[in-house]
CSV table of C-alpha atoms in Angstrom, one decimal:
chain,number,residue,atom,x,y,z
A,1,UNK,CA,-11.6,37.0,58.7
A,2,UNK,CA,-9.5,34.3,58.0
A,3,UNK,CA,-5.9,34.3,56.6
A,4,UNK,CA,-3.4,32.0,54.3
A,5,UNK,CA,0.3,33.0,54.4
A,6,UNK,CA,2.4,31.4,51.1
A,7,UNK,CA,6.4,32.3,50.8
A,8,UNK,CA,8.5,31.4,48.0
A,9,UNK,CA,12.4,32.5,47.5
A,10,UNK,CA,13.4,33.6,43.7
A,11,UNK,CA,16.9,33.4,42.1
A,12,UNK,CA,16.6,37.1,41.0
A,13,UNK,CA,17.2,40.6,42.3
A,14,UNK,CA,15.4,42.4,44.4
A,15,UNK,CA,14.4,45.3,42.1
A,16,UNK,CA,14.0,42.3,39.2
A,17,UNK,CA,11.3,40.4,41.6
A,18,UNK,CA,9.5,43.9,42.5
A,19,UNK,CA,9.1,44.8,38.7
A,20,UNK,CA,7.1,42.0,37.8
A,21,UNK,CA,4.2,43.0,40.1
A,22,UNK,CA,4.8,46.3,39.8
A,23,UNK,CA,3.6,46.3,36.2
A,24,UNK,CA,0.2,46.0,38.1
A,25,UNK,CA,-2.0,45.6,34.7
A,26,UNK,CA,0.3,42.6,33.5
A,27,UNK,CA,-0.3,39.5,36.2
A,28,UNK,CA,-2.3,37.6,33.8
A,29,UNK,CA,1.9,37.2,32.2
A,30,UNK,CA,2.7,34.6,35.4
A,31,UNK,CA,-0.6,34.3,37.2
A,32,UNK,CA,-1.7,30.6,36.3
A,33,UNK,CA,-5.4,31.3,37.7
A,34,UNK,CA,-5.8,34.1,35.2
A,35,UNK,CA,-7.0,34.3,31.6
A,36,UNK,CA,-6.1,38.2,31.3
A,37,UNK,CA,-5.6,41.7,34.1
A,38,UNK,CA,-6.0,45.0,32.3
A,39,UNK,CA,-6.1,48.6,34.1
A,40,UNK,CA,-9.5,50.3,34.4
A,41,UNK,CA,-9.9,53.2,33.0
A,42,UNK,CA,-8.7,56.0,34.6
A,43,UNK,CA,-6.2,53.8,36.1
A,44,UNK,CA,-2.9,55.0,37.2
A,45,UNK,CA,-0.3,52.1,35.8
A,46,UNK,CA,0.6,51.7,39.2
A,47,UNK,CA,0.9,53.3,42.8
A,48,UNK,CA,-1.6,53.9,44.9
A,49,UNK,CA,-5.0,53.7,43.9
A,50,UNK,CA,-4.0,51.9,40.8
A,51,UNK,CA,-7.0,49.7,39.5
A,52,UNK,CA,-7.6,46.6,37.8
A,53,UNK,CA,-9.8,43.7,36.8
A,54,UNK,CA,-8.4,40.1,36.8
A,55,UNK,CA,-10.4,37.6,34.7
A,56,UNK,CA,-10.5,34.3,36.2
A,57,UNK,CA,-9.1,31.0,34.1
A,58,UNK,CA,-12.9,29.5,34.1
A,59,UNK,CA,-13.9,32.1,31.7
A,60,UNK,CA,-16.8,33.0,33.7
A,61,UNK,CA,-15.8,35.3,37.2
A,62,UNK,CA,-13.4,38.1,37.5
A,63,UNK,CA,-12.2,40.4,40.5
A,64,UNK,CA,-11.2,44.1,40.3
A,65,UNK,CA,-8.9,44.7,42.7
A,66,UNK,CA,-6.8,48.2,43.9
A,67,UNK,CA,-3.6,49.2,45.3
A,68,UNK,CA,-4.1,50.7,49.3
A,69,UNK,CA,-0.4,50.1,50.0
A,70,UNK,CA,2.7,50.7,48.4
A,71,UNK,CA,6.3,50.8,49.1
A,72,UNK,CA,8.7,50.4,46.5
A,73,UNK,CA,10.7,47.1,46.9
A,74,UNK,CA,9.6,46.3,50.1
A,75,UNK,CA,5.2,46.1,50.4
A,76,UNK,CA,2.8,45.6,48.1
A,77,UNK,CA,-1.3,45.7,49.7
A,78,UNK,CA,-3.9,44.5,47.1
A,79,UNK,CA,-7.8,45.6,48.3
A,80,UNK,CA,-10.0,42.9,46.1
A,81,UNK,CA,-13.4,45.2,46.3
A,82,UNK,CA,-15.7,43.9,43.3
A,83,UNK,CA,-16.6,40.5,41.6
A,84,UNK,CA,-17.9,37.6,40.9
A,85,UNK,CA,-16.1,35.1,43.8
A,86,UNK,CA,-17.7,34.3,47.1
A,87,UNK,CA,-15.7,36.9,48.8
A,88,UNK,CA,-17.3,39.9,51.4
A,89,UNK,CA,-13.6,41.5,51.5
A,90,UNK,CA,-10.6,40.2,50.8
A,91,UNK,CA,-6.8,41.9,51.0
A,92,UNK,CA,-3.2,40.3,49.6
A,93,UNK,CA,-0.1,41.4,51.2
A,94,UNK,CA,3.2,41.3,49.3
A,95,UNK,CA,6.5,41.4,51.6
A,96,UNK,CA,9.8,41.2,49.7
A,97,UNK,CA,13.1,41.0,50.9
A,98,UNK,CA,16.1,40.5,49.6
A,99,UNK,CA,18.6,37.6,50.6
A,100,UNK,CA,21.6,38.8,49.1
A,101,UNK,CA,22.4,40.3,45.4
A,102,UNK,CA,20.3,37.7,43.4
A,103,UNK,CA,18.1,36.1,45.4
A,104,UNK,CA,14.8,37.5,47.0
A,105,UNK,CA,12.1,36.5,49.3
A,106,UNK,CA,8.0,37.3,48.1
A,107,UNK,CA,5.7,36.6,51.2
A,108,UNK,CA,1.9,36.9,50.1
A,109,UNK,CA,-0.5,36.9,52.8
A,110,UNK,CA,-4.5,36.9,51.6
A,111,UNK,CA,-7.2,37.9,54.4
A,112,UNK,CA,-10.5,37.3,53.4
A,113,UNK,CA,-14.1,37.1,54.7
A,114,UNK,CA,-16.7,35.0,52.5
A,115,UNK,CA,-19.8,35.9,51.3
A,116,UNK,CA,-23.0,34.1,52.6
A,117,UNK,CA,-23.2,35.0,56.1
A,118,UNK,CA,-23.0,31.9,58.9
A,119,UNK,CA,-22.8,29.2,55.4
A,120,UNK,CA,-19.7,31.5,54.2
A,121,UNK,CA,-18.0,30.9,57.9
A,122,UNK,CA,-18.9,27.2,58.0
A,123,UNK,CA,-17.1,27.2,54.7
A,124,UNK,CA,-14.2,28.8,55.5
A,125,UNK,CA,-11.7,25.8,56.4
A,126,UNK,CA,-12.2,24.2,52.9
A,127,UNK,CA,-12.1,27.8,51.2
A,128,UNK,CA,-8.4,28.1,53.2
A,129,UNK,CA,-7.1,25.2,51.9
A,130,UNK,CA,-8.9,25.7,48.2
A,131,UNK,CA,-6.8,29.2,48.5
A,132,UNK,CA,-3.2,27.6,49.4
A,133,UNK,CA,-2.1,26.1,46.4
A,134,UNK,CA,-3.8,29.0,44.1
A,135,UNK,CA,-1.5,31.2,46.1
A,136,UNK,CA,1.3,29.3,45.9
A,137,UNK,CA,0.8,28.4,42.5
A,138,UNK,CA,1.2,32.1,41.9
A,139,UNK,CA,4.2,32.7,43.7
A,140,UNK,CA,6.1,30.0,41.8
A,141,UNK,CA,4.8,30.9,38.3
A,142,UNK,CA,6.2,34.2,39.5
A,143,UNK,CA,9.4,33.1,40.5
A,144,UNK,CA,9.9,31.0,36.9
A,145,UNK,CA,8.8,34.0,34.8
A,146,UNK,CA,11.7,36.4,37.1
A,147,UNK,CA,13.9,33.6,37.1
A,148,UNK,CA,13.5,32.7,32.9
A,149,UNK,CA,10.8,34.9,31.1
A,150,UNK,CA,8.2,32.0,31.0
A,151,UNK,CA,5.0,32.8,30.8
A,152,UNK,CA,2.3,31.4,32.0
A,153,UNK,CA,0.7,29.1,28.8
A,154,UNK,CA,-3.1,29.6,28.1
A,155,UNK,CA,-5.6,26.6,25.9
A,156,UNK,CA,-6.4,28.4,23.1
């Protein structure tokens, strides 16, 4: 299993930077590798066992992914269990902290194991750097739609 670790600090709240991914069906609003999330149905809108699919920006793959950890304000664990992408199993950890009144701290750690058996293993050093700047990418699309309300623009 292999493992990318991205941190980014926000000028916002705690409770500010926690509400944007807890609205679990609404990533696709700052996620820049997204063209839409919804819930599944029968979905919970979020909390444990809360269920979604994310459709990827190329139009073509998506990922449903599930809550298996939550603690308000402090953890976030994200199970990706179905798709289209290369992955065997894959999890994303949120951490937040907060660094005073209005400034917070989001730490996303993604473990994943590929698909494709010894090929998928050969191929995980250029899948690990393929992941960092997605990841991070995320975290400061976050941080701009916390910090001002932008949202993420899609081509038409």
């Amino acid at each position: 299993m292999a493992k990318v670790t991205v941190t980014r600090t926000v000028n916002a709240p705690l409770q500010d930077v926690w509400a944007s991914w807890d609205n679990f069906s609404d990533i696709y609003r700052f996620n820049p590798n997204l063209n839409g999330s919804h819930l599944l149905p029968g979905s919970a809108s979020t909390g444990m066992g809360a269920t979604r699919q994310c459709d990827m920006r190329d139009g073509k793959n998506f990922i449903q992914e599930r809550i298996i950890g939550y603690d308000p304000h402090r953890k976030l664990v994200i199970d990706i269990y179905n798709g289209t992408l290369p992955l065997k199993s894959a999890v994303a950890t949120f951490d937040f902290r907060a660094h005073g009144a209005q400034r917070s701290e989001v730490t996303m750690t993604m473990e994943f194991t590929p698909k494709m058996g010894l090929l998928g293993k050969m191929m995980l050093p250029l899948m690990k750097r393929q992941f960092r700047p997605m990841l991070q990418a995320l975290l400061d699309a976050n941080a701009a739609y916390v910090e001002t309300g932008t949202e993420v623009s899609r081509a038409a």
